[in-house]
Coordinates of C-alpha atoms in Angstrom, one line a residue:
X24 CA 64.7 -50.1 56.9
X25 CA 64.6 -52.4 53.9
X26 CA 62.3 -52.0 50.9
X27 CA 61.0 -55.4 51.7
X28 CA 59.7 -54.2 55.0
X29 CA 57.7 -51.5 53.2
X30 CA 56.0 -53.8 50.7
X31 CA 53.1 -54.8 52.9
X32 CA 52.3 -51.1 53.6
X33 CA 52.4 -50.2 49.9
X34 CA 50.2 -53.2 49.0
X35 CA 47.7 -52.2 51.7
X36 CA 47.7 -48.6 50.4
X37 CA 47.1 -49.6 46.9
X38 CA 44.3 -52.0 47.8
X39 CA 42.6 -49.5 50.2
X40 CA 39.2 -48.4 48.8
X41 CA 38.4 -45.9 51.4
X42 CA 37.7 -42.4 49.9
X43 CA 37.2 -43.6 46.4
X44 CA 33.5 -43.0 46.6
X45 CA 34.1 -39.3 47.4
X46 CA 36.3 -38.9 44.3
X47 CA 33.7 -40.6 42.1
X48 CA 30.9 -38.5 43.5
X49 CA 32.9 -35.3 43.0
X50 CA 33.8 -36.2 39.4
X51 CA 30.3 -37.3 38.6
X52 CA 28.7 -34.2 40.1
X53 CA 31.1 -32.0 38.2
X54 CA 30.3 -33.8 34.9
X55 CA 26.6 -33.7 35.6
X56 CA 26.7 -29.9 36.4
X57 CA 28.8 -29.3 33.2
X58 CA 26.4 -31.3 31.1
X59 CA 23.4 -29.5 32.7
X60 CA 24.9 -26.1 32.1
X61 CA 25.9 -27.1 28.5
X62 CA 22.3 -28.3 28.0
X63 CA 21.1 -24.9 29.2
X64 CA 23.5 -23.1 26.9
X65 CA 22.3 -25.2 24.0
X66 CA 18.7 -24.5 24.7
X67 CA 19.4 -20.8 25.1
X68 CA 21.4 -20.7 21.9
X69 CA 18.6 -22.4 20.1
X70 CA 15.9 -20.2 21.5
X71 CA 17.9 -17.0 20.8
X72 CA 18.7 -18.1 17.3
X73 CA 15.1 -18.9 16.6
X74 CA 13.8 -15.6 18.0
X75 CA 16.5 -13.6 16.2
X76 CA 15.7 -15.3 12.9
X77 CA 12.0 -14.6 13.3
X78 CA 12.8 -11.0 14.1
X79 CA 15.0 -10.8 11.1
X80 CA 12.3 -12.3 8.8
X81 CA 9.8 -9.7 10.0
X82 CA 12.4 -7.0 9.5
X83 CA 13.3 -7.8 5.9
X84 CA 9.6 -8.1 5.0
X85 CA 8.8 -4.7 6.6
X86 CA 11.8 -3.0 5.0
X87 CA 11.1 -4.5 1.6
X88 CA 7.5 -3.4 1.6
X89 CA 8.4 0.0 0.1
X90 CA 12.0 0.3 -1.0
X91 CA 11.2 3.8 -2.4
X92 CA 10.7 5.1 1.1
X93 CA 13.6 7.1 2.5
X94 CA 13.3 5.3 5.8
X95 CA 12.8 1.7 4.5
X96 CA 15.8 0.5 6.5
X97 CA 14.7 2.2 9.7
X98 CA 11.3 0.5 9.3
X99 CA 13.1 -2.8 9.2
X100 CA 15.1 -2.0 12.3
X101 CA 12.0 -1.0 14.2
X102 CA 10.4 -4.4 13.4
X103 CA 13.6 -6.2 14.3
X104 CA 14.0 -4.5 17.7
X105 CA 10.3 -4.9 18.6
X106 CA 10.3 -8.7 17.8
X107 CA 13.7 -9.5 19.3
X108 CA 13.3 -7.5 22.5
X109 CA 16.0 -6.0 24.7
X110 CA 18.6 -8.5 26.1
X111 CA 16.5 -11.6 25.3
X112 CA 17.9 -14.4 27.6
X113 CA 21.0 -12.3 28.2
X114 CA 21.9 -11.9 24.5
X115 CA 23.2 -8.8 22.9
X116 CA 23.4 -7.6 19.2
X117 CA 27.1 -7.6 18.6
X118 CA 26.9 -6.9 14.9
X119 CA 24.3 -4.3 14.0
X120 CA 21.4 -5.2 11.6
X121 CA 22.3 -4.3 8.0
X122 CA 20.2 -4.2 4.9
X123 CA 20.9 -4.3 1.2
X124 CA 18.6 -4.3 -1.8
X125 CA 19.2 -5.1 -5.5
X126 CA 17.0 -5.1 -8.5
X127 CA 17.4 -8.3 -10.5
X128 CA 15.8 -9.9 -13.6
X129 CA 13.8 -12.2 -11.3
X130 CA 12.6 -9.4 -8.9
X131 CA 13.8 -7.0 -6.2
X132 CA 15.9 -8.7 -3.6
X133 CA 16.2 -7.5 0.0
X134 CA 18.9 -9.0 2.2
X135 CA 19.3 -8.5 6.0
X136 CA 22.0 -9.8 8.4
X137 CA 22.9 -9.4 12.0
X138 CA 24.9 -11.2 14.7
X139 CA 23.8 -11.9 18.3
X140 CA 26.2 -12.8 21.1
X141 CA 25.1 -15.2 23.8
X142 CA 27.1 -15.3 27.1
X143 CA 27.6 -19.0 28.1
X144 CA 26.8 -20.3 31.6
X145 CA 29.5 -22.9 31.1
X146 CA 32.2 -20.1 31.0
X147 CA 33.4 -21.1 34.5
X148 CA 34.3 -24.6 33.2
X149 CA 35.3 -23.9 29.7
X150 CA 37.6 -21.4 28.0
X151 CA 34.7 -20.2 25.8
X152 CA 32.9 -17.3 27.5
X153 CA 30.3 -16.5 24.7
X154 CA 28.9 -17.8 21.5
X155 CA 28.2 -15.7 18.3
X156 CA 25.0 -16.4 16.3
X157 CA 25.1 -14.9 12.8
X158 CA 21.7 -14.8 11.1
X159 CA 20.7 -13.6 7.6
X160 CA 17.9 -13.9 5.1
X161 CA 16.7 -12.7 1.7
X162 CA 13.2 -11.7 0.5
X163 CA 12.2 -11.5 -3.2
X164 CA 9.2 -9.6 -4.6
X165 CA 7.0 -11.8 -6.8
X166 CA 3.7 -11.4 -8.5
X167 CA 1.1 -13.7 -7.0
X168 CA -0.4 -15.6 -10.0
X169 CA -0.9 -13.6 -13.2
X170 CA -1.5 -9.9 -13.7
X171 CA -3.2 -7.7 -16.3
X172 CA -2.7 -4.0 -15.6
X173 CA -3.8 -0.9 -17.5
X174 CA -2.1 2.4 -16.6
X175 CA -4.5 5.3 -17.5
X176 CA -2.3 8.3 -17.3
X177 CA -3.2 12.0 -17.8
X178 CA -1.4 13.5 -20.8
X179 CA -3.1 16.9 -20.8
X180 CA -1.2 20.2 -21.2
X181 CA -1.0 21.0 -17.5
X182 CA 1.1 17.9 -16.9
X183 CA 4.2 19.9 -18.1
X184 CA 3.8 22.1 -14.9
X185 CA 5.8 21.3 -11.7
X186 CA 7.6 18.4 -13.3
X187 CA 4.5 16.3 -13.3
X188 CA 4.9 14.5 -16.6
X189 CA 8.6 13.8 -15.9
X190 CA 7.9 12.4 -12.5
X191 CA 4.9 10.4 -13.8
X192 CA 7.1 8.8 -16.4
X193 CA 9.8 7.9 -13.9
X194 CA 7.3 6.4 -11.5
X195 CA 5.5 4.4 -14.2
X196 CA 8.8 3.0 -15.5
X197 CA 9.8 2.0 -12.0
X198 CA 6.5 0.1 -11.6
X199 CA 7.0 -1.6 -14.9
X200 CA 10.5 -2.7 -14.1
X201 CA 9.5 -3.9 -10.6
X202 CA 6.5 -5.9 -11.7
X203 CA 8.3 -7.6 -14.6
X204 CA 11.3 -8.3 -12.5
X205 CA 9.0 -10.0 -10.0
X206 CA 7.4 -12.3 -12.6
X207 CA 9.1 -15.6 -12.0
X208 CA 7.9 -17.2 -15.3
X209 CA 7.1 -15.7 -18.7
X210 CA 3.6 -14.6 -19.5
X211 CA 2.7 -13.8 -15.9
X212 CA 2.5 -10.0 -16.3
X213 CA 0.9 -7.9 -19.0
X214 CA 0.7 -4.1 -18.8
X215 CA -1.1 -1.7 -21.1
X216 CA -0.8 2.0 -21.4
X217 CA -3.8 4.3 -21.8
X218 CA -2.7 7.9 -22.2
X219 CA -5.7 10.2 -22.1
X220 CA -6.7 13.8 -22.6
X221 CA -10.3 14.5 -23.5
X222 CA -10.0 11.4 -25.8
X223 CA -7.9 8.3 -26.1
X224 CA -6.1 7.3 -29.2
X225 CA -7.3 3.7 -29.1
X226 CA -8.1 3.1 -32.8
X227 CA -4.5 3.4 -33.9
X228 CA -2.2 1.8 -31.3
X229 CA 1.5 2.3 -30.6
X230 CA 2.4 -0.6 -32.9
X231 CA 0.7 1.3 -35.8
X232 CA -2.1 -1.2 -36.0
X233 CA -5.4 0.5 -37.2
X234 CA -8.6 -0.9 -35.7
X235 CA -10.8 0.1 -38.7
X236 CA -13.0 -2.9 -37.9
X237 CA -14.2 -0.9 -34.9
X238 CA -15.8 1.7 -37.1
X239 CA -19.2 1.8 -38.8
X240 CA -18.8 0.2 -42.1
X241 CA -15.3 -0.8 -41.3
X242 CA -13.8 2.6 -42.4
X243 CA -13.6 6.2 -41.2
X244 CA -16.6 8.3 -42.0
X245 CA -14.7 11.6 -42.2
X246 CA -11.6 10.7 -44.2
X247 CA -10.8 9.0 -47.5
X248 CA -9.2 6.0 -45.7
X249 CA -7.8 4.6 -42.5
X250 CA -4.4 6.0 -43.2
X251 CA -5.7 9.5 -42.5
X252 CA -7.4 8.6 -39.3
X253 CA -5.8 9.7 -36.1
X254 CA -7.3 6.9 -34.0
X255 CA -9.7 8.7 -31.6
X256 CA -13.4 7.8 -31.5
X257 CA -16.7 9.4 -30.7
X258 CA -18.5 7.6 -27.9
X259 CA -21.5 5.7 -29.2
X260 CA -25.1 6.8 -29.0
X261 CA -28.4 5.3 -29.9
X262 CA -31.6 7.4 -30.1
X263 CA -30.0 10.2 -28.1
X264 CA -28.5 7.9 -25.4
X265 CA -24.8 7.4 -25.1
X266 CA -23.5 3.9 -24.5
X267 CA -20.6 4.5 -22.1
X268 CA -19.5 1.0 -21.2
X269 CA -17.4 -1.9 -22.5
X270 CA -19.8 -3.0 -25.2
X271 CA -17.7 -4.4 -28.0
X272 CA -17.3 -2.7 -31.4
X273 CA -18.8 -5.8 -33.0
X274 CA -22.0 -5.2 -31.1
X275 CA -22.0 -1.4 -31.4
X276 CA -19.4 0.2 -33.8
X277 CA -17.8 3.6 -33.2
X278 CA -17.6 6.7 -35.4
X279 CA -14.1 8.2 -36.0
X280 CA -13.4 11.4 -34.2
X281 CA -13.7 14.5 -36.3
X282 CA -13.5 17.8 -34.4
X283 CA -11.8 21.2 -34.9
X284 CA -10.7 23.5 -32.2
X285 CA -11.8 27.1 -31.9
X286 CA -11.0 28.0 -28.3
X287 CA -8.8 30.7 -29.7
X288 CA -11.8 32.8 -30.5
X289 CA -12.3 33.7 -26.9
X290 CA -8.9 35.5 -26.7
X291 CA -9.0 36.9 -30.2
X292 CA -12.4 38.4 -29.7
X293 CA -11.9 40.0 -26.3
X294 CA -12.9 37.0 -24.3
X295 CA -16.5 36.5 -25.6
X296 CA -18.5 36.1 -28.7
X297 CA -22.2 35.7 -29.5
X298 CA -24.8 36.4 -32.2
X299 CA -23.0 39.6 -33.3
X300 CA -19.7 37.7 -33.7
X301 CA -20.5 34.1 -34.6
X302 CA -17.9 31.4 -34.6
X303 CA -15.8 31.2 -37.8
X304 CA -16.5 29.0 -40.7
X305 CA -14.0 26.7 -42.4
X306 CA -12.3 26.8 -45.7
X307 CA -9.4 25.2 -47.6
X308 CA -9.5 21.9 -45.6
X309 CA -6.6 19.7 -46.6
X310 CA -4.3 17.1 -45.2
X311 CA -2.6 19.6 -42.9
X312 CA -5.9 20.9 -41.5
X313 CA -8.4 23.7 -42.2
X314 CA -8.2 27.4 -42.2
X315 CA -10.6 29.5 -40.1
X316 CA -12.2 32.4 -41.8
X317 CA -14.4 35.2 -40.4
X318 CA -16.3 37.9 -42.4
X319 CA -14.9 36.6 -45.6
X320 CA -11.2 36.7 -44.6
X321 CA -8.6 35.1 -42.3
X322 CA -8.8 36.2 -38.7
X323 CA -5.9 38.6 -37.9
X324 CA -4.4 37.5 -41.2
X325 CA -3.1 34.3 -39.6
X326 CA -5.5 31.5 -40.2
X327 CA -5.2 28.9 -37.4
X328 CA -4.9 25.3 -38.4
X329 CA -6.0 22.0 -36.9
X330 CA -4.2 18.7 -36.8
X331 CA -6.2 16.9 -39.4
X332 CA -4.4 13.6 -39.1
X333 CA -5.3 13.3 -35.4
X334 CA -8.2 15.8 -35.1
X335 CA -8.0 18.4 -32.5
X336 CA -8.6 16.9 -29.1
X337 CA -7.3 13.5 -30.1
X338 CA -4.6 12.4 -27.6
X339 CA -1.2 12.6 -29.3
X340 CA 0.2 9.4 -27.7
X341 CA -1.6 6.2 -28.8
X342 CA -2.5 3.3 -26.5
X343 CA -0.2 0.4 -26.0
X344 CA -2.1 -2.8 -25.7
X345 CA -1.3 -5.4 -23.0
X346 CA 2.4 -6.3 -23.4
X347 CA 4.9 -8.4 -21.6
X348 CA 7.8 -6.5 -23.0
X349 CA 9.1 -4.0 -20.4
X350 CA 11.5 -2.3 -22.8
X351 CA 8.6 -1.5 -25.2
X352 CA 6.4 -0.2 -22.4
X353 CA 9.2 2.0 -21.0
X354 CA 9.9 3.4 -24.4
X355 CA 6.3 4.2 -25.0
X356 CA 6.0 5.8 -21.5
X357 CA 9.0 8.0 -22.5
X358 CA 7.1 9.0 -25.7
X359 CA 4.2 10.5 -23.9
X360 CA 3.7 14.3 -24.4
X361 CA 1.5 16.8 -22.6
X362 CA -1.1 18.5 -24.8
X363 CA -4.9 18.9 -24.7
X364 CA -7.8 19.1 -22.2
X365 CA -9.2 16.7 -19.7
X366 CA -11.9 14.1 -19.6
X367 CA -11.0 11.7 -16.8
X368 CA -13.6 9.2 -17.7
X369 CA -12.0 8.7 -21.2
X370 CA -9.0 7.1 -19.5
X371 CA -11.1 5.0 -17.2
X372 CA -13.4 3.7 -19.9
X373 CA -10.6 2.7 -22.3
X374 CA -8.6 1.1 -19.5
X375 CA -11.7 -1.0 -18.6
X376 CA -12.1 -1.9 -22.2
X377 CA -8.5 -3.0 -22.5
X378 CA -9.1 -5.5 -19.7
X379 CA -12.5 -6.7 -20.9
X380 CA -12.4 -10.3 -22.2
X381 CA -15.1 -9.7 -24.9
X382 CA -12.6 -7.4 -26.6
X383 CA -10.3 -10.4 -27.1
X384 CA -10.3 -10.9 -30.9
X385 CA -7.6 -10.7 -33.5
X386 CA -9.8 -8.7 -35.9
X387 CA -12.7 -6.9 -34.2
X388 CA -11.0 -6.8 -30.8
X389 CA -7.7 -5.6 -29.6
X390 CA -5.9 -7.7 -32.1
X391 CA -5.1 -10.6 -29.8
X392 CA -6.6 -14.1 -29.7
X393 CA -5.5 -14.7 -26.1
X394 CA -5.7 -11.3 -24.4
X395 CA -7.3 -10.0 -22.3
X396 CA -7.9 -13.3 -20.4
X397 CA -11.1 -14.5 -18.8
X398 CA -11.4 -13.9 -15.0
X399 CA -9.7 -16.5 -12.8
X400 CA -8.7 -16.9 -9.2
X401 CA -5.1 -16.8 -10.2
X402 CA -5.5 -13.7 -12.4
X403 CA -5.5 -10.1 -11.1
X404 CA -6.9 -7.3 -13.3
X405 CA -6.1 -3.8 -12.2
X406 CA -6.3 -0.2 -13.4
X407 CA -4.2 2.8 -12.2
X408 CA -6.0 6.1 -13.0
X409 CA -3.9 9.2 -12.6
X410 CA -5.0 12.8 -13.3
X411 CA -3.9 16.3 -12.4
X412 CA -7.1 18.1 -13.3
X413 CA -10.8 18.3 -13.6
X414 CA -13.2 17.5 -16.4
X415 CA -12.7 20.4 -18.9
X416 CA -12.8 19.4 -22.5
X417 CA -12.2 22.2 -25.0
X418 CA -14.4 23.8 -27.6
X419 CA -14.9 21.6 -30.6
X420 CA -16.9 21.5 -33.7
X421 CA -18.0 18.1 -35.0
X422 CA -17.1 17.2 -38.5
X423 CA -15.2 20.4 -39.3
X424 CA -15.0 20.6 -43.1
X425 CA -14.9 16.9 -43.5
X426 CA -18.5 15.9 -42.9
X427 CA -21.5 16.2 -40.7
X428 CA -19.7 14.6 -37.7
X429 CA -21.4 13.2 -34.6
X430 CA -22.3 14.5 -31.2
X431 CA -19.3 15.8 -29.2
X432 CA -17.8 13.2 -26.9
X433 CA -19.4 11.3 -24.1
X434 CA -21.9 13.4 -22.4
X435 CA -24.1 10.9 -20.8
X436 CA -27.8 10.4 -21.5
X437 CA -29.3 13.3 -23.3
X438 CA -31.7 15.0 -20.9
X439 CA -33.5 18.3 -21.2
X440 CA -33.1 21.1 -23.7
X441 CA -29.5 22.2 -24.3
X442 CA -28.8 25.7 -23.1
X443 CA -27.0 28.3 -25.2
X444 CA -23.8 29.6 -23.7
X445 CA -20.9 31.9 -24.3
X446 CA -17.7 32.2 -22.4
X447 CA -15.4 29.4 -21.4
X448 CA -15.9 25.8 -22.4
X449 CA -16.7 24.7 -18.9
X450 CA -18.0 27.9 -17.2
X451 CA -15.2 27.2 -14.7
X452 CA -17.2 24.3 -13.3
X453 CA -16.0 21.4 -15.4
X454 CA -19.2 21.4 -17.4
X455 CA -19.1 19.7 -20.8
X456 CA -20.0 21.6 -24.0
X457 CA -21.7 20.1 -26.9
X458 CA -21.3 21.5 -30.5
X459 CA -24.4 21.0 -32.6
X460 CA -24.5 21.8 -36.3
X461 CA -27.2 24.2 -37.4
X462 CA -28.3 25.6 -40.7
X463 CA -26.0 28.6 -40.5
X464 CA -23.2 27.8 -38.1
X465 CA -22.0 25.6 -35.3
X466 CA -22.5 27.0 -31.8
X467 CA -21.5 25.5 -28.5
X468 CA -24.3 24.5 -26.1
X469 CA -24.2 22.8 -22.8
X470 CA -25.5 19.3 -22.5
X471 CA -25.7 18.1 -19.0
X472 CA -28.4 16.3 -17.0
X473 CA -31.3 18.6 -16.8
X474 CA -29.7 21.0 -19.2
X475 CA -28.1 23.0 -16.4
X476 CA -25.2 25.0 -18.0
X477 CA -23.3 25.0 -14.7
X478 CA -23.8 21.4 -13.7
X479 CA -20.9 19.0 -13.5
X480 CA -23.1 16.0 -12.9
X481 CA -22.9 14.6 -16.4
X482 CA -19.1 14.4 -16.3
X483 CA -19.1 13.1 -12.8
X484 CA -21.7 10.4 -13.5
X485 CA -19.7 9.1 -16.5
X486 CA -16.7 8.6 -14.4
X487 CA -18.6 7.1 -11.5
X488 CA -20.4 4.7 -13.8
X489 CA -17.2 3.6 -15.4
X490 CA -15.5 3.0 -12.0
X491 CA -18.5 1.1 -10.6
X492 CA -18.8 -1.1 -13.7
X493 CA -15.0 -1.8 -13.8
X494 CA -15.0 -2.9 -10.2
X495 CA -18.1 -5.0 -10.7
X496 CA -16.1 -6.8 -13.5
X497 CA -13.5 -7.8 -10.9
X498 CA -11.0 -5.1 -11.7
X499 CA -9.0 -3.6 -8.8
X500 CA -8.9 0.2 -9.2
X501 CA -6.1 2.5 -7.9
X502 CA -6.6 6.3 -8.3
X503 CA -4.1 9.2 -8.0
X504 CA -5.0 12.9 -7.7
X505 CA -1.9 14.8 -8.7
X506 CA -2.7 18.1 -7.1
X507 CA 0.5 20.0 -7.1
X508 CA -1.0 23.5 -7.5
X509 CA -4.4 22.9 -5.7
X510 CA -6.3 22.9 -9.0
X511 CA -7.9 19.5 -8.5
X512 CA -11.3 20.4 -7.1
X513 CA -12.9 18.8 -4.0
X514 CA -15.4 17.3 -6.2
X515 CA -12.8 15.6 -8.4
X516 CA -10.9 14.3 -5.4
X517 CA -14.1 12.8 -4.0
X518 CA -14.8 11.2 -7.4
X519 CA -11.3 9.6 -7.5
X520 CA -11.5 8.5 -3.8
X521 CA -14.9 6.8 -4.5
X522 CA -13.6 5.3 -7.7
X523 CA -10.8 3.4 -5.9
X524 CA -11.5 -0.2 -4.8
X525 CA -10.3 0.5 -1.3
X526 CA -9.8 3.8 0.7
X527 CA -6.1 2.9 0.8
X528 CA -6.0 2.6 -3.0
X529 CA -6.7 6.4 -3.4
X530 CA -3.5 8.5 -3.3
X531 CA -3.8 12.3 -3.0
X532 CA -0.4 13.7 -4.1
X533 CA 0.7 17.3 -3.7
X534 CA 4.4 16.9 -4.7
X535 CA 5.1 15.2 -8.1
X536 CA 8.4 13.9 -6.6
X537 CA 6.3 11.5 -4.4
X538 CA 4.8 9.7 -7.4
X539 CA 7.6 7.1 -7.4
X540 CA 6.8 6.1 -3.8
X541 CA 3.1 6.0 -4.7
X542 CA 3.7 3.7 -7.6
X543 CA 5.9 1.6 -5.4
X544 CA 3.0 1.2 -3.0
X545 CA 0.8 0.1 -5.8
X546 CA 3.5 -2.4 -6.9
X547 CA 3.5 -3.8 -3.4
X548 CA -0.3 -4.2 -3.5
X549 CA 0.0 -6.1 -6.7
X550 CA 2.8 -8.3 -5.6
X551 CA 4.2 -9.9 -2.5
X552 CA 7.5 -10.4 -0.7
X553 CA 8.5 -14.0 -0.1
X554 CA 11.4 -15.2 1.9
X555 CA 13.8 -17.2 -0.3
X556 CA 16.7 -17.8 2.1

């Protein structure tokens, strides 16, 4: 057979269109199915990625809420798992969720990452069986708007017990570092320090500035000059009523604190004294203090002395006015020492005054022409009040050998006839004692509402009033009862709980090591986490 004889058959075969439709249909259907499955995969990948990213966002915000918590990462994982779900659209977490945190100059950063694997329905048509989706994000803590914060911190003698002072310093410095790190622009955050015992050293601040303009006549009443004044103040009274509020010194000046301690007499005289053994007189008062004498000679041959430059009962550590310098604040926190007795309302009152705009004056105010600022929607004012004890100021004698003095410390409105007393300064009930000069000696008497020597109402009312008025001025109040040994009474804990702006802003602490976490929670309340990546 010749090739020429096959040509017609070949030509017929090549021109035959029978069966082409089947091939086209098969190819088209295959392509359409592949496109459909690819579309399904694309939708699944998009949905899984969106859900995973949302779950990761929730996780990083939950984890970063309290970085001081031991389980902060576990909290984040819990949120991640709850929001992602198990096997969502057939996906699996192929690279476990991981967190990291870092303190930076611009604020705490919390980063999270994970990888989710999606099995592809196109695997039967393509060599790619699955697709990995890596997700990550970063959150940063920032202060919302501007912040003025006063830390009123107990510096009494009992703070040396159970590591309380050390832990308080560490926690406070952590708060300072976190808040200033979260301020995205300069001048957003100002923090002041108000160390308190039964007084607050407000008249001579940590910079050495002496607020003599706050005093009657512009100078101390009990010393030759301002250089000898420790900086503590008597609360102001008019016609027997104490003015326990944020009235400015320009409207109502203070008197410089002048008091001498004689609590030692209780132990040196067998735990009690009365008419047969009156309190000692003073002699030889000089720059270093005064000698106590009894029956014409020094008691036990060792005359006790008082701290004349600061007066007994005057808090050793001075206040630090609102500052935007975290290094200065942390150094002054480190400088705090524990010594003295407790009057909780002293810390609350002076913290309130530090944030009160009428005290803004370069001469007769806090020394600043710009701080504290007026209330504004973008400004948060807050107080953190921490104490480890109950109201229990010590025995004092007004004036000592330096002058007539003034009524002992803030006692609330004078009501009733003071009652004579012997024994402890507080009758174990946190009652306030009042030393009143007489013609022959100075004896302690109770001044409380109604004159009840065992009442704690005067001290409680002062604190309650200060808290109420500060909150009414728009100040957010956080309170901490540092009750490591059970000595903080039920009454004091109730006062502190009621003082806080919200129930969740009161923190009962039984282990000083937990203070850092408490201060971290306060930091969280005063700032917010924002997703930045």
